[in-house]
PDB file of C-alpha atoms (C1' of nucleotides) in Angstrom:
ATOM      1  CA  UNK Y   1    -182.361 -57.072 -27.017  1.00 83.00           C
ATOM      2  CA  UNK Y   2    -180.462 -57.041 -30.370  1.00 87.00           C
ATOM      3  CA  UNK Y   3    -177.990 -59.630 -31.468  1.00 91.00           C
ATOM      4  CA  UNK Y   4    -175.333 -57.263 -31.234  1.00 90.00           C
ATOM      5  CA  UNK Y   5    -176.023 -56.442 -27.726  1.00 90.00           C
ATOM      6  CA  UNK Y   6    -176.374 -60.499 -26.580  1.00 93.00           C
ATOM      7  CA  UNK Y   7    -173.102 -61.012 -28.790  1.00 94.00           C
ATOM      8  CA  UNK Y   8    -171.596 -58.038 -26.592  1.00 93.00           C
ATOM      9  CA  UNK Y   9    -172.871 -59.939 -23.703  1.00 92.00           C
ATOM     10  CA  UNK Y  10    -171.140 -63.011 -24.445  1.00 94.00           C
ATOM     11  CA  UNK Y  11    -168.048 -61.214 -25.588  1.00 95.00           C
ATOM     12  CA  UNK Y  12    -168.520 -59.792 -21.896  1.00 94.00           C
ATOM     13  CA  UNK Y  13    -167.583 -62.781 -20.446  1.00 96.00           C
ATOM     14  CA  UNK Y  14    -164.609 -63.148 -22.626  1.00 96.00           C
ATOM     15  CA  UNK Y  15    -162.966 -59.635 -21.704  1.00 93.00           C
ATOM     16  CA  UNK Y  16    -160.187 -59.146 -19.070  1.00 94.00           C
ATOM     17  CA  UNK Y  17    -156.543 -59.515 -19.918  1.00 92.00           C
ATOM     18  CA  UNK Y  18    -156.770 -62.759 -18.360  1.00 96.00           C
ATOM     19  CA  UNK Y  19    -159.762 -65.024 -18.423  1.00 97.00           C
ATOM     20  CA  UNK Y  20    -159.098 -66.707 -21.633  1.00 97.00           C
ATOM     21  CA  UNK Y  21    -155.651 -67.794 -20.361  1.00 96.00           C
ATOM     22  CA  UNK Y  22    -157.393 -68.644 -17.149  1.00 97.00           C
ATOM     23  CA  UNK Y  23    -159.615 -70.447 -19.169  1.00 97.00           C
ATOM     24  CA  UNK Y  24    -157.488 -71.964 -21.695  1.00 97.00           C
ATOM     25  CA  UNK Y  25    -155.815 -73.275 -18.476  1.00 97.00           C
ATOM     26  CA  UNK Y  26    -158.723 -75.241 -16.806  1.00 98.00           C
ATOM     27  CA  UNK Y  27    -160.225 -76.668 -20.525  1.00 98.00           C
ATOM     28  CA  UNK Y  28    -160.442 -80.178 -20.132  1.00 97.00           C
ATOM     29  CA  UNK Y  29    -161.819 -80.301 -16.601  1.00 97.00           C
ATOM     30  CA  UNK Y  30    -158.480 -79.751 -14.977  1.00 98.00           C
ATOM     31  CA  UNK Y  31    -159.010 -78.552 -11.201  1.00 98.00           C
ATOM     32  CA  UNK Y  32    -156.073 -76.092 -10.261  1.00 98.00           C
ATOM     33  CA  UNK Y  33    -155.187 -74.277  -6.887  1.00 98.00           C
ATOM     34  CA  UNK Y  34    -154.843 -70.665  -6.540  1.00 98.00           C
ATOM     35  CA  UNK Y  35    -150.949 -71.270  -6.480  1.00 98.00           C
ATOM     36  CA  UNK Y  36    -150.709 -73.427  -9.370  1.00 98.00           C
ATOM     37  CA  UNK Y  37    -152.763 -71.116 -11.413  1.00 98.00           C
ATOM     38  CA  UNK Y  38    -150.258 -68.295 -10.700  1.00 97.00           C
ATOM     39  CA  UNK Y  39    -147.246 -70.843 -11.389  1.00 97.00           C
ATOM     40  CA  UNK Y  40    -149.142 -71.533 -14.733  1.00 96.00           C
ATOM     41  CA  UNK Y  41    -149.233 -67.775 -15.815  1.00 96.00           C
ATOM     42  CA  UNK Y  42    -145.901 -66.057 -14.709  1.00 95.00           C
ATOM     43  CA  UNK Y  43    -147.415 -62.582 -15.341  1.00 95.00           C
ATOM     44  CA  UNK Y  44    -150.511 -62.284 -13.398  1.00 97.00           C
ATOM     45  CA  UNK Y  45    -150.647 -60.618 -10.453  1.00 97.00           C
ATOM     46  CA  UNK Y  46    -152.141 -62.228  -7.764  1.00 97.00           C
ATOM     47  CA  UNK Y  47    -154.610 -59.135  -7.531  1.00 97.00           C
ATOM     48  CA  UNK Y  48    -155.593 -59.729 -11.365  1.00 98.00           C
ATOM     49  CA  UNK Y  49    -155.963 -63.423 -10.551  1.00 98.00           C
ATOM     50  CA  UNK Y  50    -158.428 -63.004  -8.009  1.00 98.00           C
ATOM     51  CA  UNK Y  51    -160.128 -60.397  -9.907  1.00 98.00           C
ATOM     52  CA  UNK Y  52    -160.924 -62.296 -12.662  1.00 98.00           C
ATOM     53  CA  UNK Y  53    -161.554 -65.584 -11.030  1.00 98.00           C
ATOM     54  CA  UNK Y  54    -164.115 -63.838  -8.962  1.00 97.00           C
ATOM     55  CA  UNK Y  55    -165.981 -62.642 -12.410  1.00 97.00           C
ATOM     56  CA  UNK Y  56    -165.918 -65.745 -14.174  1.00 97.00           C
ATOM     57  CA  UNK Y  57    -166.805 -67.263 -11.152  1.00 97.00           C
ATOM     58  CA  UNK Y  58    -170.307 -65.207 -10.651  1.00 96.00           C
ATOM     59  CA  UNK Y  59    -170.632 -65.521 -14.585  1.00 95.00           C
ATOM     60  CA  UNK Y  60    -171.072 -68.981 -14.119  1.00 96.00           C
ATOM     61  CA  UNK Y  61    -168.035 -70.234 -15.869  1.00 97.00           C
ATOM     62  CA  UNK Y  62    -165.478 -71.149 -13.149  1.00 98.00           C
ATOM     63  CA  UNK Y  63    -166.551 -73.335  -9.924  1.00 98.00           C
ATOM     64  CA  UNK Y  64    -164.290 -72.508  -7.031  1.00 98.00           C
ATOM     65  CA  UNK Y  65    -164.225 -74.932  -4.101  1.00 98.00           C
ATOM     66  CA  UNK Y  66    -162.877 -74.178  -0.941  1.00 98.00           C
ATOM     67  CA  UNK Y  67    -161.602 -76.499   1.525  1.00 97.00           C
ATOM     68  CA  UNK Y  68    -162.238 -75.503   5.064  1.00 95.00           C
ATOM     69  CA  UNK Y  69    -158.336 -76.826   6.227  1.00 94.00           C
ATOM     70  CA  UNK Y  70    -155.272 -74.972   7.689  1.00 92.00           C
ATOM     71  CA  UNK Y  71    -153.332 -73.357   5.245  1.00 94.00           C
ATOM     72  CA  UNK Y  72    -156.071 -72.509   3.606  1.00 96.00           C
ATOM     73  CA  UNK Y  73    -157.027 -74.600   0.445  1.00 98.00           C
ATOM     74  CA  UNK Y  74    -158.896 -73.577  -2.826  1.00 98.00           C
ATOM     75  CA  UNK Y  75    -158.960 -75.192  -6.174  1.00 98.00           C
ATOM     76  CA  UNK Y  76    -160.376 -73.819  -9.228  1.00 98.00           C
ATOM     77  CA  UNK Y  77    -161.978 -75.604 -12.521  1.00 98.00           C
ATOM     78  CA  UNK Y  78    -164.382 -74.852 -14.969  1.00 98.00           C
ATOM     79  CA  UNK Y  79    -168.192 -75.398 -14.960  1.00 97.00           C
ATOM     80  CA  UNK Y  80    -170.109 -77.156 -17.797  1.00 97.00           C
ATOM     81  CA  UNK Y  81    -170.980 -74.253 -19.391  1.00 97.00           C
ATOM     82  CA  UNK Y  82    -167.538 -72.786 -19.048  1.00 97.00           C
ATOM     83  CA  UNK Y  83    -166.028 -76.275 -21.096  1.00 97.00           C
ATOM     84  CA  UNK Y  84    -168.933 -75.658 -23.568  1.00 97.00           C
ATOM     85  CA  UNK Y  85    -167.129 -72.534 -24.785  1.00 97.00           C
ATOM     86  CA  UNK Y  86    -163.523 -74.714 -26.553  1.00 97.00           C
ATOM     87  CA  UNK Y  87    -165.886 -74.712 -29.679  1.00 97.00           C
ATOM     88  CA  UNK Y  88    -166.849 -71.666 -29.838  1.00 96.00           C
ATOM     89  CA  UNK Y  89    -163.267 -70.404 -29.056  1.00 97.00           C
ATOM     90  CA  UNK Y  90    -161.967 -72.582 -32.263  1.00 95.00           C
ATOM     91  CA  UNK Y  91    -164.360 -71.464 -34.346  1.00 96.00           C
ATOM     92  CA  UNK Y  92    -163.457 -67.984 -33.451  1.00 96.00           C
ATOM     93  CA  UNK Y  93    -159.372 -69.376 -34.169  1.00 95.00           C
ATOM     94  CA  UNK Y  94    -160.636 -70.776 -37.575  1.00 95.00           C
ATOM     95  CA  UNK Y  95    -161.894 -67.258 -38.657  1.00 96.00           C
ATOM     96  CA  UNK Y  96    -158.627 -65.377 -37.461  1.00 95.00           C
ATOM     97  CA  UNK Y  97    -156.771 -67.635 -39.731  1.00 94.00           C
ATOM     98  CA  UNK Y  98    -158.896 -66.720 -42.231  1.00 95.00           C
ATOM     99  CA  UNK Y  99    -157.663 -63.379 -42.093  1.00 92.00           C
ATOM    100  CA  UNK Y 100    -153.657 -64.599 -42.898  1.00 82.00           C
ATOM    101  CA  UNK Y 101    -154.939 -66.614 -45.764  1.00 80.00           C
ATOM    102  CA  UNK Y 102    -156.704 -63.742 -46.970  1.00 73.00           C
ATOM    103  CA  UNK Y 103    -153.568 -62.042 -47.673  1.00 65.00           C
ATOM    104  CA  UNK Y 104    -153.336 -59.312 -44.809  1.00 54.00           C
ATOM    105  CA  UNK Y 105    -149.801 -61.597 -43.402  1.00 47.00           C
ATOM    106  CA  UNK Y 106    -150.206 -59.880 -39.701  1.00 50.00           C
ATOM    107  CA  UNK Y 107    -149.025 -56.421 -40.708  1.00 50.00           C
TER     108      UNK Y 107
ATOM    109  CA  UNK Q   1    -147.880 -68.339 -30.275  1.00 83.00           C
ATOM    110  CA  UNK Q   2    -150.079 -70.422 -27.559  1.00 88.00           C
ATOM    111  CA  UNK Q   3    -154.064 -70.730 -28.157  1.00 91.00           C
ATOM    112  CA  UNK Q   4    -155.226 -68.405 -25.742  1.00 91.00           C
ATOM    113  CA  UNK Q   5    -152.791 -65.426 -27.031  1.00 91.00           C
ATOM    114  CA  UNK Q   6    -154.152 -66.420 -31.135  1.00 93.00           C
ATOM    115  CA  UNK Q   7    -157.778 -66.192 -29.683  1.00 94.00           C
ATOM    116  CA  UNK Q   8    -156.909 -62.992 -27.457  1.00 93.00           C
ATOM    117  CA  UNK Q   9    -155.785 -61.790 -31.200  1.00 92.00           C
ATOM    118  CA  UNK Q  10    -159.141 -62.934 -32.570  1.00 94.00           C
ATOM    119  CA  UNK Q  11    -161.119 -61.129 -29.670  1.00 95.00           C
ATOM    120  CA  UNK Q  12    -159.042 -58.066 -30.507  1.00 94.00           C
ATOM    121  CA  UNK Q  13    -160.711 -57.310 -33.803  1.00 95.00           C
ATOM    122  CA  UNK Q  14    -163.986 -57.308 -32.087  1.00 96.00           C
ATOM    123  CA  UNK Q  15    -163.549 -55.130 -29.209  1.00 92.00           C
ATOM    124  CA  UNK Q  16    -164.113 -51.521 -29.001  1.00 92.00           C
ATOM    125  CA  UNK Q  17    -167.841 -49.973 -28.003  1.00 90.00           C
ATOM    126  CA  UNK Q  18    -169.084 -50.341 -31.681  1.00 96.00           C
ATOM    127  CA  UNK Q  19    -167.467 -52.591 -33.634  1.00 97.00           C
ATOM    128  CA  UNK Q  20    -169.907 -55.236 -33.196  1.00 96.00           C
ATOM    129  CA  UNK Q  21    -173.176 -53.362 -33.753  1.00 96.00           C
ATOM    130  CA  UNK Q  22    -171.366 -51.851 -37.107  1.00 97.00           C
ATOM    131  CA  UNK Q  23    -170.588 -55.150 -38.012  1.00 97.00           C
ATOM    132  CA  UNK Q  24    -174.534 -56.464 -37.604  1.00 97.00           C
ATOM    133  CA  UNK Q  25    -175.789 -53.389 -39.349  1.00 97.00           C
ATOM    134  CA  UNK Q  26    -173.421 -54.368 -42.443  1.00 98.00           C
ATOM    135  CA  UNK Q  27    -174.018 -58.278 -42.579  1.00 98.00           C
ATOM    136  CA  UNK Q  28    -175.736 -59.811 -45.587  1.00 97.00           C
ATOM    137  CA  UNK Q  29    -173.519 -58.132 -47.671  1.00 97.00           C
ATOM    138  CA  UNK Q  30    -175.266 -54.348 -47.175  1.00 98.00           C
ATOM    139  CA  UNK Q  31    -173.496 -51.036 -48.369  1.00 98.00           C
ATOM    140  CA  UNK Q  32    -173.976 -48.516 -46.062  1.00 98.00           C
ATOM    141  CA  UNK Q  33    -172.812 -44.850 -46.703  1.00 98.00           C
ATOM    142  CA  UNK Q  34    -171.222 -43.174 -43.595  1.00 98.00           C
ATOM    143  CA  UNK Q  35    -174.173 -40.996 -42.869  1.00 98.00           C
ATOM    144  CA  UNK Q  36    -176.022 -44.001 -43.050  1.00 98.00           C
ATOM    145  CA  UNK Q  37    -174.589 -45.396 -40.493  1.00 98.00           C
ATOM    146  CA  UNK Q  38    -174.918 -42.362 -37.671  1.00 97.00           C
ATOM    147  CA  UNK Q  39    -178.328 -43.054 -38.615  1.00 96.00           C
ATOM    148  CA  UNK Q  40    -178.210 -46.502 -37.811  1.00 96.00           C
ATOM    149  CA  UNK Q  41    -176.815 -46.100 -34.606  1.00 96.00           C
ATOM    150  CA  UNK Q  42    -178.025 -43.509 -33.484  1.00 94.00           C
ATOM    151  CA  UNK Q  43    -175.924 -43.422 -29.778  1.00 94.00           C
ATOM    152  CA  UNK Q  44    -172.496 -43.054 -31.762  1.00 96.00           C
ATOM    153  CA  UNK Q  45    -170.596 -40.458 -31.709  1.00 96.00           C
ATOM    154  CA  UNK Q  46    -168.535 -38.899 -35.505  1.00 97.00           C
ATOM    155  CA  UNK Q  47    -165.470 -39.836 -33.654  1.00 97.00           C
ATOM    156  CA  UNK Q  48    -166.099 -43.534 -32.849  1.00 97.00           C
ATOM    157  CA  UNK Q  49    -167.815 -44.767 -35.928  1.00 98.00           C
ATOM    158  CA  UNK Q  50    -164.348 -43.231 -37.703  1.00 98.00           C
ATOM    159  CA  UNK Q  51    -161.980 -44.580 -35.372  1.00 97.00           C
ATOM    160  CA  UNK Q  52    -164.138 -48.047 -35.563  1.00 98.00           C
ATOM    161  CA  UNK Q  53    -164.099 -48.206 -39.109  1.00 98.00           C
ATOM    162  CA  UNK Q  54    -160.915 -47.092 -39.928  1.00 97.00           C
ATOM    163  CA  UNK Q  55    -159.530 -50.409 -37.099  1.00 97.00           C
ATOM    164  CA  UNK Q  56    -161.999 -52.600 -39.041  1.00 97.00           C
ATOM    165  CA  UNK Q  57    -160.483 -51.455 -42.248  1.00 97.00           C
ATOM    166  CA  UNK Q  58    -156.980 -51.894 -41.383  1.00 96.00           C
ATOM    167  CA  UNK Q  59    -157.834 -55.494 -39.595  1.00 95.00           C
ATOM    168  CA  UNK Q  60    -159.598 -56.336 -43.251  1.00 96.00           C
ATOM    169  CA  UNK Q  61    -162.849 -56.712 -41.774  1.00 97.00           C
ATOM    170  CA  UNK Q  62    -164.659 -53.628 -43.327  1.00 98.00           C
ATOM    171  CA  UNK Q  63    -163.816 -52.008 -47.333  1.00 98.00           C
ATOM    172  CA  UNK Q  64    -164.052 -48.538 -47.691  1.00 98.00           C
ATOM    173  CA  UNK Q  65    -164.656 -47.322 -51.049  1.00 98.00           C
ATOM    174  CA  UNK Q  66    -164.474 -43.346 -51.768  1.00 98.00           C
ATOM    175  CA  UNK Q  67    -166.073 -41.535 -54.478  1.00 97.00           C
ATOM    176  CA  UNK Q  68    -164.291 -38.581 -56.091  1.00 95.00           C
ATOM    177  CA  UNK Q  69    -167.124 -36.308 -55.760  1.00 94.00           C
ATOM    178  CA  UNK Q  70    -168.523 -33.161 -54.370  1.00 92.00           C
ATOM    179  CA  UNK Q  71    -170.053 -33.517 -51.780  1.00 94.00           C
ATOM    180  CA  UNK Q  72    -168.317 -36.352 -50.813  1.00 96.00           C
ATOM    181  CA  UNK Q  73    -169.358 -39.816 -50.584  1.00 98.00           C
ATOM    182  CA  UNK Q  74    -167.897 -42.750 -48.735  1.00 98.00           C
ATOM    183  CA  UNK Q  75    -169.575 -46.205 -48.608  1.00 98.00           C
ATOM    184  CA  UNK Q  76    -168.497 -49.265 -46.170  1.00 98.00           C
ATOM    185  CA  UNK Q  77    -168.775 -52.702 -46.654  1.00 98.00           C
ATOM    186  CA  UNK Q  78    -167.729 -55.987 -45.145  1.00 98.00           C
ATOM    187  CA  UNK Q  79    -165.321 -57.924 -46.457  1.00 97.00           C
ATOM    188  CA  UNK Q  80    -165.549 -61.334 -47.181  1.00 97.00           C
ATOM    189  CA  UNK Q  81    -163.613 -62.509 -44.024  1.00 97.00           C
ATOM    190  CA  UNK Q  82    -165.906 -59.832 -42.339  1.00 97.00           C
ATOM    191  CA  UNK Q  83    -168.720 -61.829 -43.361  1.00 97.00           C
ATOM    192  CA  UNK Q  84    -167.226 -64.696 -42.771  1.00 97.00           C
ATOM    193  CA  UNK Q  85    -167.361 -63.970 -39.238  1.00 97.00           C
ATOM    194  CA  UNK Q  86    -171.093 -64.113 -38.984  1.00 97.00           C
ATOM    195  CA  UNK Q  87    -171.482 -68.090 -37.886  1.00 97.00           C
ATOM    196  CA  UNK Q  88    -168.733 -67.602 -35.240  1.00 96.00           C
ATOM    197  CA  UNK Q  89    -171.294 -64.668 -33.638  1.00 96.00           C
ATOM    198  CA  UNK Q  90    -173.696 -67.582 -33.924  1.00 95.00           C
ATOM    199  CA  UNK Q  91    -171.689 -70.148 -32.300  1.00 96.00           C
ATOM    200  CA  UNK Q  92    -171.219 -67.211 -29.473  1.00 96.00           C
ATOM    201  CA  UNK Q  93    -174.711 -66.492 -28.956  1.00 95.00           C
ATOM    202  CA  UNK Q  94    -175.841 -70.229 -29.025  1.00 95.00           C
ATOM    203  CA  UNK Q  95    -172.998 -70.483 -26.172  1.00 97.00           C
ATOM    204  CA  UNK Q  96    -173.969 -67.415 -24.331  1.00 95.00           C
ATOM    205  CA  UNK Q  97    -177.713 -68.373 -24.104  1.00 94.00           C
ATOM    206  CA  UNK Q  98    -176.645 -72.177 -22.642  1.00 95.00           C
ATOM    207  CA  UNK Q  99    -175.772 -69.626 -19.315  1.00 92.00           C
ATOM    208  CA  UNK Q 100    -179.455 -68.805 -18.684  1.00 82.00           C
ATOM    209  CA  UNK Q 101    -180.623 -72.354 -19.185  1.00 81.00           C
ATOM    210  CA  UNK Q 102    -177.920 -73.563 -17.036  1.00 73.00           C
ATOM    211  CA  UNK Q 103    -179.802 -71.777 -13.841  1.00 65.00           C
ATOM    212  CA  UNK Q 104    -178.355 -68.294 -14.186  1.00 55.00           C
ATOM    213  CA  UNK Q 105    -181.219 -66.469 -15.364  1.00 47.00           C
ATOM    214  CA  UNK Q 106    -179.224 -62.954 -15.633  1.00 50.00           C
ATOM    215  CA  UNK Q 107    -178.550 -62.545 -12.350  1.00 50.00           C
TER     216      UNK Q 107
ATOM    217  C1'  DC T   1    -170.963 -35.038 -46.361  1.00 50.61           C
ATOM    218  C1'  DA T   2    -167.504 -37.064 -43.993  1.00 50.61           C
ATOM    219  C1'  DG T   3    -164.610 -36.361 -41.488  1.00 50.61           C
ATOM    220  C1'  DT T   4    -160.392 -33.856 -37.650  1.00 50.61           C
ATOM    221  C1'  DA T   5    -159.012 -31.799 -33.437  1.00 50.61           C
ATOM    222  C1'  DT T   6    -159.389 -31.129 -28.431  1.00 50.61           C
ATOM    223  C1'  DC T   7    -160.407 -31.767 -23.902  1.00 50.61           C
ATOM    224  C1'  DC T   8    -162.126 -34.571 -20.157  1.00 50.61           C
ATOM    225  C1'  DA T   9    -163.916 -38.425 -17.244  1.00 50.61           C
ATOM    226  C1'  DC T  10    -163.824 -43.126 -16.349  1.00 50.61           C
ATOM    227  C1'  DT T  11    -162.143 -47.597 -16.116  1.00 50.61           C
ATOM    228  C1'  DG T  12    -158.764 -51.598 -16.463  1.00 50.61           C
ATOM    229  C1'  DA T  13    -154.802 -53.125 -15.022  1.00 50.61           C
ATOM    230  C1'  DG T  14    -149.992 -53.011 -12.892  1.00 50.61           C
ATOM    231  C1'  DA T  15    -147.097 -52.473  -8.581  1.00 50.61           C
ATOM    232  C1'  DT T  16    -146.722 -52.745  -3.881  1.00 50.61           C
ATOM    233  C1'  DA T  17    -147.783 -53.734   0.836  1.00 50.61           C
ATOM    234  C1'  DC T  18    -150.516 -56.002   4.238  1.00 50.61           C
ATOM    235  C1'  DT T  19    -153.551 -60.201   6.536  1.00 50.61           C
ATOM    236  C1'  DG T  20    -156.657 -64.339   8.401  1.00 50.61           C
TER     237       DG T  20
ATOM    238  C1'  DC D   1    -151.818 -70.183   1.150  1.00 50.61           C
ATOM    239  C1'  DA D   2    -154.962 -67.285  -0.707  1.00 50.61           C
ATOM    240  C1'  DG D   3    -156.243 -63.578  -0.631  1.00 50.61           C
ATOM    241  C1'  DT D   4    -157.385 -57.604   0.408  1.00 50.61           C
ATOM    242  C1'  DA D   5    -156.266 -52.751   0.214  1.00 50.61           C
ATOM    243  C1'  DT D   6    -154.229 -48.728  -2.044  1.00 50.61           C
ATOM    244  C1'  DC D   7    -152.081 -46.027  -5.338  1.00 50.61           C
ATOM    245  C1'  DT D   8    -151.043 -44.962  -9.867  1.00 50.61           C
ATOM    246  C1'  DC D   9    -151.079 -44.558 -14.722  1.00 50.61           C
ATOM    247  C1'  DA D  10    -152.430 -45.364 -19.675  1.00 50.61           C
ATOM    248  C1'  DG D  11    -155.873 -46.165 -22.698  1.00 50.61           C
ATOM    249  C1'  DT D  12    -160.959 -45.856 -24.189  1.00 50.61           C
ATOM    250  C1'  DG D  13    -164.598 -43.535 -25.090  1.00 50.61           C
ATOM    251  C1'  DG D  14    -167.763 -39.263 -24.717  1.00 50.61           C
ATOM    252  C1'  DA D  15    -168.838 -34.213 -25.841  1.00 50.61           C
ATOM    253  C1'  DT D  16    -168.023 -30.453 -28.496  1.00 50.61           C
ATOM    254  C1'  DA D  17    -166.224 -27.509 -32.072  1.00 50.61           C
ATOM    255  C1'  DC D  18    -164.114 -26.951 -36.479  1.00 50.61           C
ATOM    256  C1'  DT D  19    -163.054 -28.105 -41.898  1.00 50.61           C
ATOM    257  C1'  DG D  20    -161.977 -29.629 -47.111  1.00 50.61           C
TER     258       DG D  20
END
DNA sequence: CAGTATCCACTGAGATACTG
DNA sequence: CAGTATCTCAGTGGATACTG
């Protein structure tokens, strides 16, 4: 497998309108319910929540924990591996500011 | 401008089928001429590696350097913020392969 | 050689309504 | 509360043919 396909790969995990605000969300081991999650980010819809929960949930980055209790209760927060990615995502912030500095001022 | 909308940005000059398999073909500074680069990549189509170049271009990842001649001839580079991006893909990969030792050998 | 120009299929994502 | 189930539409990317 080439770098540029394992990059893709990772990058993978990163696509979806949503999962980095989903993610920015949970850094720092907060645990969040369903509800609060859609409080948190006005314009999801609750399908798009689920949706890409569910995927970052089988990718290993999200741990979701359901609580077997009437209304139903589920709370959401990332797994090791998902808090391991904050570096990667400010080194990737670093290099976009390159860009400004660089003299292309956003177009 | 919240973090996970600057890094959504970020993402953004990365997506698209071929951007990053251009970009690993032109790292270390290589000058590739367009026909080089069909070679390359064999899987691409005329249209994409345009349309993919001409977005890296205008994001100031990629220079494009024409030569008045006949038949034409039209080399790509990276830029130096193009390069620059090379330890971020690092940082990505070194992330994306903590998944497999973390017990999710590729599902 | 280094592109444009079309047409087409597929997917991602939004809106809406319903449920255990 | 925390989801599923549909429907729909726009955007991406592929195949093919043409051109300065």
């Amino acid at each position: 497998m080439s770098a540029a396909q394992r990059v893709e790969q990772a990058l993978g995990y990163l696509e979806g309108r949503w999962k980095l605000v989903i993610l920015f969300q949970l850094f720092g081991g907060k645990v969040l319910r369903f509800s609060e999650l859609e409080r948190a980010i006005p314009a999801i819809s609750q399908k798009m929540l689920t949706q890409q929960l569910r995927q970052m949930e089988q990718d290993g980055m999200v741990r979701r924990i359901v609580y077997p209790e009437v209304p139903p209760r589920v709370e959401y927060c990332l797994t090791d591996w998902g808090q391991a990615l904050c570096p990667t995502l400010d080194s990737l912030l670093t290099w976009a500011e390159g860009r400004d500095l660089a003299a292309k001022p956003s177009e």
